[in-house]
PDB file of C-alpha atoms in Angstrom:
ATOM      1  CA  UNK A  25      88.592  57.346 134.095  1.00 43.00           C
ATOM      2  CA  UNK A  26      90.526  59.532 136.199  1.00 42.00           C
ATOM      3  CA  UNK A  27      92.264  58.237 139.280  1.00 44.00           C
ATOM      4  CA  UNK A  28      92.174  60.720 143.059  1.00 41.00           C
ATOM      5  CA  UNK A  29      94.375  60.373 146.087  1.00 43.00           C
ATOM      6  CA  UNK A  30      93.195  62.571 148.708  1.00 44.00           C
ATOM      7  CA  UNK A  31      96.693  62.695 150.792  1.00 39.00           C
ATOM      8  CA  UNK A  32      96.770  64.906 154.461  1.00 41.00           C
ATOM      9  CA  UNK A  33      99.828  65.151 155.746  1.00 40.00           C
ATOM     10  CA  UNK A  34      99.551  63.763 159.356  1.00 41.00           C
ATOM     11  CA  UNK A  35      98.357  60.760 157.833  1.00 42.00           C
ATOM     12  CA  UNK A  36     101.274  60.217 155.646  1.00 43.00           C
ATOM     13  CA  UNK A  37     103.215  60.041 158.419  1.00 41.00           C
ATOM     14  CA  UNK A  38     100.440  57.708 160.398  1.00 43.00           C
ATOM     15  CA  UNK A  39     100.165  55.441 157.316  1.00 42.00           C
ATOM     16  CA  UNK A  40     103.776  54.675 157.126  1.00 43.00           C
ATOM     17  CA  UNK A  41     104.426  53.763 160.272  1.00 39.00           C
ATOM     18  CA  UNK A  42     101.414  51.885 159.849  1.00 42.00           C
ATOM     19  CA  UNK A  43     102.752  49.968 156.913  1.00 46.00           C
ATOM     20  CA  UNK A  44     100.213  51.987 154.771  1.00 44.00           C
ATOM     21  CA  UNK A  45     100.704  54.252 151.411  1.00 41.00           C
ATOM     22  CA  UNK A  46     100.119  57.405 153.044  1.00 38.00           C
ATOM     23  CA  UNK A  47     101.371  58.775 149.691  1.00 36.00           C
ATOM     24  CA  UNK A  48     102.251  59.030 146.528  1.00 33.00           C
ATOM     25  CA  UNK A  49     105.851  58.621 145.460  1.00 32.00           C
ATOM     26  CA  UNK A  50     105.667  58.744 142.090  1.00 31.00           C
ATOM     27  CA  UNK A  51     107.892  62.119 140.824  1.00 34.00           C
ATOM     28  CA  UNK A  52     109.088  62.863 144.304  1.00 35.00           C
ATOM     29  CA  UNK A  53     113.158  63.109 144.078  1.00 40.00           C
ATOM     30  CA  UNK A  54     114.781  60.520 145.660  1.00 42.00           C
ATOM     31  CA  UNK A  55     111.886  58.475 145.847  1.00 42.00           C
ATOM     32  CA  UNK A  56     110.904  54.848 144.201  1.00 41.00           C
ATOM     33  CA  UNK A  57     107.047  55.103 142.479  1.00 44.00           C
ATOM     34  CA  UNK A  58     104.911  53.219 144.238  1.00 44.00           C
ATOM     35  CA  UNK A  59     101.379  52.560 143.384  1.00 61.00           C
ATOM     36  CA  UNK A  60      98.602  52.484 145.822  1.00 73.00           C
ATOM     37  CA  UNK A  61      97.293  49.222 147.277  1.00 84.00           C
ATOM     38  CA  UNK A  62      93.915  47.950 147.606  1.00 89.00           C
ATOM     39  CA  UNK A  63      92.502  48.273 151.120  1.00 93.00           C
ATOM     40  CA  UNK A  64      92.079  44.889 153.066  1.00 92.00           C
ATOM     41  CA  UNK A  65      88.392  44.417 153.539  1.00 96.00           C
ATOM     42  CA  UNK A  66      85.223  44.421 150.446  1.00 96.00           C
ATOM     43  CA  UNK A  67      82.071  46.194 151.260  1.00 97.00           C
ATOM     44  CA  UNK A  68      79.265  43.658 151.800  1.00 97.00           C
ATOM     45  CA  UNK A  69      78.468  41.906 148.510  1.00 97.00           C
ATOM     46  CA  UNK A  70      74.770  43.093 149.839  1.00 97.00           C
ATOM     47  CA  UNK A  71      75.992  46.532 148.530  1.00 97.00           C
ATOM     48  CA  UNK A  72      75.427  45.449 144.588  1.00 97.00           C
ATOM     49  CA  UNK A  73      71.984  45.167 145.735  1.00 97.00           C
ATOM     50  CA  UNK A  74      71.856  48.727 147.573  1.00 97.00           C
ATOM     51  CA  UNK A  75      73.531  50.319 144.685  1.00 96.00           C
ATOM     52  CA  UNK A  76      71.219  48.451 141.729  1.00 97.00           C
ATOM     53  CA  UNK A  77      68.140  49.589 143.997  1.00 96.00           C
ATOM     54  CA  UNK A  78      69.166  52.773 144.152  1.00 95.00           C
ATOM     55  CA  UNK A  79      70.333  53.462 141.163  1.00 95.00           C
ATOM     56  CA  UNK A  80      66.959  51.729 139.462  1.00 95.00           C
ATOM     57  CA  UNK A  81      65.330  54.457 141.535  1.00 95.00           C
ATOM     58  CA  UNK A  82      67.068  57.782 140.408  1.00 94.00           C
ATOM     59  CA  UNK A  83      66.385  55.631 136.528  1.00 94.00           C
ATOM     60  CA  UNK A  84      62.906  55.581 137.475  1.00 95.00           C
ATOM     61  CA  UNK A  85      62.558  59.026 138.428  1.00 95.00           C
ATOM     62  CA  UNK A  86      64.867  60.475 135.647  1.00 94.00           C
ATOM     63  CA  UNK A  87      62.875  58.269 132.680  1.00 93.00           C
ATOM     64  CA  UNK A  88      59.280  59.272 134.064  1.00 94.00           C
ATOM     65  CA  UNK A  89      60.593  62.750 134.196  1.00 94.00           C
ATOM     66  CA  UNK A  90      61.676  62.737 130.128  1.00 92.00           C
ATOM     67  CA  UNK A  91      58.488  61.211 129.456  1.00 91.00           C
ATOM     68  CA  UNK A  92      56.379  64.165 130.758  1.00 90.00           C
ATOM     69  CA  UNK A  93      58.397  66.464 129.883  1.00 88.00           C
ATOM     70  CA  UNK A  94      58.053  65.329 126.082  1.00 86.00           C
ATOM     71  CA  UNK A  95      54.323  65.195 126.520  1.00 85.00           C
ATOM     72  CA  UNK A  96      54.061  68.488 127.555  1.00 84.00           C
ATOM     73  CA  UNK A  97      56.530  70.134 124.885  1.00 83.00           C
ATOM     74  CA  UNK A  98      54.534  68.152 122.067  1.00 77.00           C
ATOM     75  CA  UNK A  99      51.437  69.701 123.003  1.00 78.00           C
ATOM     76  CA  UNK A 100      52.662  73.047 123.669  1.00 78.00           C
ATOM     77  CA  UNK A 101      55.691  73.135 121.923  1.00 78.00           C
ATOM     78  CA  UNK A 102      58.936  75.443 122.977  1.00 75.00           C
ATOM     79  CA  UNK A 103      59.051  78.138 120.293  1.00 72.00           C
ATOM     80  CA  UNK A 104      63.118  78.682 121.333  1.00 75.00           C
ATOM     81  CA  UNK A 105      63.710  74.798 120.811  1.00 78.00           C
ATOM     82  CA  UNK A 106      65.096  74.052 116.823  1.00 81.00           C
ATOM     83  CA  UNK A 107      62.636  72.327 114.388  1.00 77.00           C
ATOM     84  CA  UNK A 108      64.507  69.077 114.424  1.00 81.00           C
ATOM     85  CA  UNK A 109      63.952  68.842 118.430  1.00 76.00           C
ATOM     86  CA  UNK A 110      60.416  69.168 118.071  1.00 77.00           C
ATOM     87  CA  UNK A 111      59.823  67.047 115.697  1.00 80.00           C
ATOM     88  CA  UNK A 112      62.237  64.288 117.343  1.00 81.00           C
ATOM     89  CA  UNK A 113      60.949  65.697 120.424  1.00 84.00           C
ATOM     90  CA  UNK A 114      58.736  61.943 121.421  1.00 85.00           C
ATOM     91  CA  UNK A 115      62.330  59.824 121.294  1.00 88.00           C
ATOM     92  CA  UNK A 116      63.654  61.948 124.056  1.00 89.00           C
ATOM     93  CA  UNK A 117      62.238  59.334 126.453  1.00 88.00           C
ATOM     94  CA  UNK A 118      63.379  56.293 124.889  1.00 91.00           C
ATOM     95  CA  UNK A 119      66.985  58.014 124.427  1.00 92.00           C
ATOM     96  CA  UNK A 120      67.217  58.635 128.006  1.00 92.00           C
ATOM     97  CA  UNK A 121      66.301  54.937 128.685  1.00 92.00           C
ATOM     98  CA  UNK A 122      68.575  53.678 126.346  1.00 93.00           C
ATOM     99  CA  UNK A 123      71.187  55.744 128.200  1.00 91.00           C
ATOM    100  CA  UNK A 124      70.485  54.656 131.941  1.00 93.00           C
ATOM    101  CA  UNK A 125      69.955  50.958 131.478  1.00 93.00           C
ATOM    102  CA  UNK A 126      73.266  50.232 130.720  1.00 93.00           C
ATOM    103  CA  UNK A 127      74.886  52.389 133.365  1.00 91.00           C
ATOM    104  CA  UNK A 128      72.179  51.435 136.272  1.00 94.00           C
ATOM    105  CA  UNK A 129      73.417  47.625 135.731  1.00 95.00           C
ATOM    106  CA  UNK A 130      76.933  48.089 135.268  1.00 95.00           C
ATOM    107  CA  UNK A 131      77.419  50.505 138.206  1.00 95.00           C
ATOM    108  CA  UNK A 132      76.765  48.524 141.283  1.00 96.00           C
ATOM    109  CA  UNK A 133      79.416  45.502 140.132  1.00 96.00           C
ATOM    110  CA  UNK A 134      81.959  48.363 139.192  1.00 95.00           C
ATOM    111  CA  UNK A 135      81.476  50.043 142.853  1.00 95.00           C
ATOM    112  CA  UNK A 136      81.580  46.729 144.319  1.00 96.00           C
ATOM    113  CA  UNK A 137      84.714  46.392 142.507  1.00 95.00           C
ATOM    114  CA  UNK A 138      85.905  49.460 143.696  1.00 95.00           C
ATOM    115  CA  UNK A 139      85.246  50.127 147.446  1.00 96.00           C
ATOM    116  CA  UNK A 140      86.994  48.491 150.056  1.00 96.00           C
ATOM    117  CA  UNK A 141      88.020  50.167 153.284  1.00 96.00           C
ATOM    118  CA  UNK A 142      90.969  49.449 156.338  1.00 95.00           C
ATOM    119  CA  UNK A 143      91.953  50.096 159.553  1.00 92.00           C
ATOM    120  CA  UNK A 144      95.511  49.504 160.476  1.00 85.00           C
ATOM    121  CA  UNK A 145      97.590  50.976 163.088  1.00 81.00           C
ATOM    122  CA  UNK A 146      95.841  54.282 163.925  1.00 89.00           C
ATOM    123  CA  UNK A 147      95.095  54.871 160.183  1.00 92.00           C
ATOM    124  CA  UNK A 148      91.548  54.648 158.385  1.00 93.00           C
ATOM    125  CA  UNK A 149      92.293  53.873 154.816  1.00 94.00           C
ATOM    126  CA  UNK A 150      89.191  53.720 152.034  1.00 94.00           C
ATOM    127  CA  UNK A 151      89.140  53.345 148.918  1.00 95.00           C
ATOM    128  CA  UNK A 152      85.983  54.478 146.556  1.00 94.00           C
ATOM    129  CA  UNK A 153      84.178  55.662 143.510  1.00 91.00           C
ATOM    130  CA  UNK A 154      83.084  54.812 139.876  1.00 85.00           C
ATOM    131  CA  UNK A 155      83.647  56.434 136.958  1.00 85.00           C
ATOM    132  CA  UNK A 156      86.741  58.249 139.102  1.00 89.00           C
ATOM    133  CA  UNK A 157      88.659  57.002 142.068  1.00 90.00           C
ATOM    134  CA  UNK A 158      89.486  58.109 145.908  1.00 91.00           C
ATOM    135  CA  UNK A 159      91.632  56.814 148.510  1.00 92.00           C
ATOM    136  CA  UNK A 160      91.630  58.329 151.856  1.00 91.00           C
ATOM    137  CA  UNK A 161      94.069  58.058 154.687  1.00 91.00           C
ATOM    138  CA  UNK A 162      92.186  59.219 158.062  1.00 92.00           C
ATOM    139  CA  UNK A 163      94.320  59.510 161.071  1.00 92.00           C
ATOM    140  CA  UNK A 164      92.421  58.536 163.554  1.00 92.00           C
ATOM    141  CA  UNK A 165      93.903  60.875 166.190  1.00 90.00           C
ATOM    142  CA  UNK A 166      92.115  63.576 164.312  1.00 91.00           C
ATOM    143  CA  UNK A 167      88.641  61.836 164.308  1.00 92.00           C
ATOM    144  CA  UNK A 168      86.202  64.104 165.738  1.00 91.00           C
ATOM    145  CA  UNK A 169      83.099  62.303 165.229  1.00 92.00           C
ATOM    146  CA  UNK A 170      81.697  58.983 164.453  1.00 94.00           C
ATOM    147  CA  UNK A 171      78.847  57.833 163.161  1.00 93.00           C
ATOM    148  CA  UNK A 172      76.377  54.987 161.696  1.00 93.00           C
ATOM    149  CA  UNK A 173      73.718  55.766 159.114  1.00 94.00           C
ATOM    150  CA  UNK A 174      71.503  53.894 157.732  1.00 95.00           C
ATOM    151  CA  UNK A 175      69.270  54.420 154.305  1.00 93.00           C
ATOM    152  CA  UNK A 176      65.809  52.859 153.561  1.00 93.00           C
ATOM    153  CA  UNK A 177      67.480  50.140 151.258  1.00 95.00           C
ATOM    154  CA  UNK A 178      70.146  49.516 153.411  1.00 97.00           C
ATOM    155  CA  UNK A 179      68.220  49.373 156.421  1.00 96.00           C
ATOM    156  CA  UNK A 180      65.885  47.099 154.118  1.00 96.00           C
ATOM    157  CA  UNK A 181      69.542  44.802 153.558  1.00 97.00           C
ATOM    158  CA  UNK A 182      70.760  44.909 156.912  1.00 97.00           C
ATOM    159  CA  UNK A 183      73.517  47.326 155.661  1.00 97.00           C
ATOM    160  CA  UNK A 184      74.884  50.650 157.103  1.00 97.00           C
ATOM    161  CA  UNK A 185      76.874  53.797 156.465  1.00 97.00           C
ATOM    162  CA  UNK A 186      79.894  54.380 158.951  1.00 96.00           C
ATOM    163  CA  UNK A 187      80.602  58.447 158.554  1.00 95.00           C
ATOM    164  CA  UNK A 188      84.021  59.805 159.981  1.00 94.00           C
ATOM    165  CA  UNK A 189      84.562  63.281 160.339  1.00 92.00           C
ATOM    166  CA  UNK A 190      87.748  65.334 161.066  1.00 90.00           C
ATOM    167  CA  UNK A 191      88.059  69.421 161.456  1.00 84.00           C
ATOM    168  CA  UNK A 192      88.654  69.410 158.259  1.00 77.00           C
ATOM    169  CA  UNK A 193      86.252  67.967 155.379  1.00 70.00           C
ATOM    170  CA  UNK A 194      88.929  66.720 152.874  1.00 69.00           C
ATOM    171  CA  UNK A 195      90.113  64.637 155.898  1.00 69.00           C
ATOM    172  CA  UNK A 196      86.533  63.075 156.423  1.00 82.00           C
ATOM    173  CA  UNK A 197      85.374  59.821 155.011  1.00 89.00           C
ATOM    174  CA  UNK A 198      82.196  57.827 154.307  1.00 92.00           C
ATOM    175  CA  UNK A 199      82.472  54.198 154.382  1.00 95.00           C
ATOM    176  CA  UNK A 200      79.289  52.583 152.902  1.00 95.00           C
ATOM    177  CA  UNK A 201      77.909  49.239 152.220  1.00 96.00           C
ATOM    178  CA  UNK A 202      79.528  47.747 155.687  1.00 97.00           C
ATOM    179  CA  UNK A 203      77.325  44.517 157.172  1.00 97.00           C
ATOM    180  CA  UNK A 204      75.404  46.543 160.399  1.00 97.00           C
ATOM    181  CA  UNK A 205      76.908  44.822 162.703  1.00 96.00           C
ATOM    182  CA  UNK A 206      80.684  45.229 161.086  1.00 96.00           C
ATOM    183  CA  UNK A 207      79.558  48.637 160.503  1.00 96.00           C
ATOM    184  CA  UNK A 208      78.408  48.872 164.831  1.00 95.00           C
ATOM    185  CA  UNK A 209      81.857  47.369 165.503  1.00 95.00           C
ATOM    186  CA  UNK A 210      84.213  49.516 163.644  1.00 95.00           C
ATOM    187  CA  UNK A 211      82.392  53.032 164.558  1.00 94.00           C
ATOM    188  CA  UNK A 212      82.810  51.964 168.182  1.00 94.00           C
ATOM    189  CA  UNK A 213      86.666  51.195 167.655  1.00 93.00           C
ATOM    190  CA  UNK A 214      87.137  54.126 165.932  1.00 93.00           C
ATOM    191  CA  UNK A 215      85.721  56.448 168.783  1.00 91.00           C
ATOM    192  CA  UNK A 216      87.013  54.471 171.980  1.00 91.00           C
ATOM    193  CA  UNK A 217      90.691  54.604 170.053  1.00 91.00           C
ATOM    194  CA  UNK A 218      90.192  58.497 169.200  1.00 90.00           C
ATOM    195  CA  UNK A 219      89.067  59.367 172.688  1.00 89.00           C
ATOM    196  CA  UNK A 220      92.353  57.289 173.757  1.00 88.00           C
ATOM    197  CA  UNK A 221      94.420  59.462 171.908  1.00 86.00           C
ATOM    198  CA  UNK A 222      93.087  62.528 172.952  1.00 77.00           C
ATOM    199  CA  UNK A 223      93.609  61.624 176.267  1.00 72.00           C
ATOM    200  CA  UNK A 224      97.000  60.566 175.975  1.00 72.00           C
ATOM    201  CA  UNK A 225      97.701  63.969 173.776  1.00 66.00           C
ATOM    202  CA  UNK A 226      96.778  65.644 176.729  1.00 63.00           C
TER     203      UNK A 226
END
């Protein structure tokens, strides 16, 4: 498992007067390593339920898809395809499902695990990710746009998506599996503080 930082930095600077890891230290003369800490606040424990639905769904479509697709290559078989496929060719299926189960259950407590998100000072920090890692600092000085999204399943779990965008798209962040109405309150901060800053910028 391979671990990401995505550092910017304008936020490094942000993040440390915020108290925050706005970067990594480790290898930089003159510098003590420091490891980056968790964010303050878990997603909604709701979001194990978004992600198992959602990942049962892609399972669903990815398993039916094997199974047709090994119907239709035993009855017309694929002349380019080795001998050994062929004739193996009806445990492609089961192989596939044998594959997802595993992952589709585990997934959803790993994420949950995984993603938490912050806002201290005038710094957005988030944390996500599965098999790999990402922490992102967003100034929020150089927030552009927010906004609030919300899925079929999460709109099913009373969940919500809050999206933050910056010029630049390394800078942006997605913060999902937020309770609505947490997910309402910190979109609002987040563009009443940026238009604040703007203003006093100018």
């Amino acid at each position: 498992m391979s671990d990401r930082a995505d550092e910017h930095s304008a936020a490094s600077e942000e993040a440390k007067a915020a108290d925050l890891p706005g970067e990594r230290r480790a290898g930089v003369p003159g510098r003590t390593g420091v490891s980056l800490r968790a964010p303050a606040n878990p997603v909604s424990r709701k979001a194990i339920v978004l992600w198992l639905l959602e990942g049962l769904f892609w399972s669903v479509l990815l398993a039916g898809g094997s199974f047709f697709l090994a119907g239709w290559i035993d009855e017309d078989p694929w002349s380019w395809l080795p001998g050994w496929a062929l004739d193996n060719i009806r445990w492609l299926p089961w192989l596939v499902v044998l594959l997802l189960v595993p992952g589709t259950l585990i997934e959803p407590f790993w994420r949950y695990a995984v993603h938490r998100w912050e806002l201290s000072g005038d710094v957005v920090y988030a944390r996500s990710g599965w098999l790999s890692r990402e922490w992102v600092f967003v100034p929020v000085s150089r927030i552009q746009t927010v906004d609030k999204a919300q899925g079929w399943f999460e709109r099913l779990l009373g969940l919500a998506t809050v999206e933050i965008r910056t010029a630049s798209h390394a800078g942006s962040s997605t913060i999902k599996g937020l309770e609505y109405e947490i997910a309402a309150e910190l979109a609002e901060n987040l563009a009443r503080r940026a238009e604040e800053l703007r203003d006093d910028a100018t």
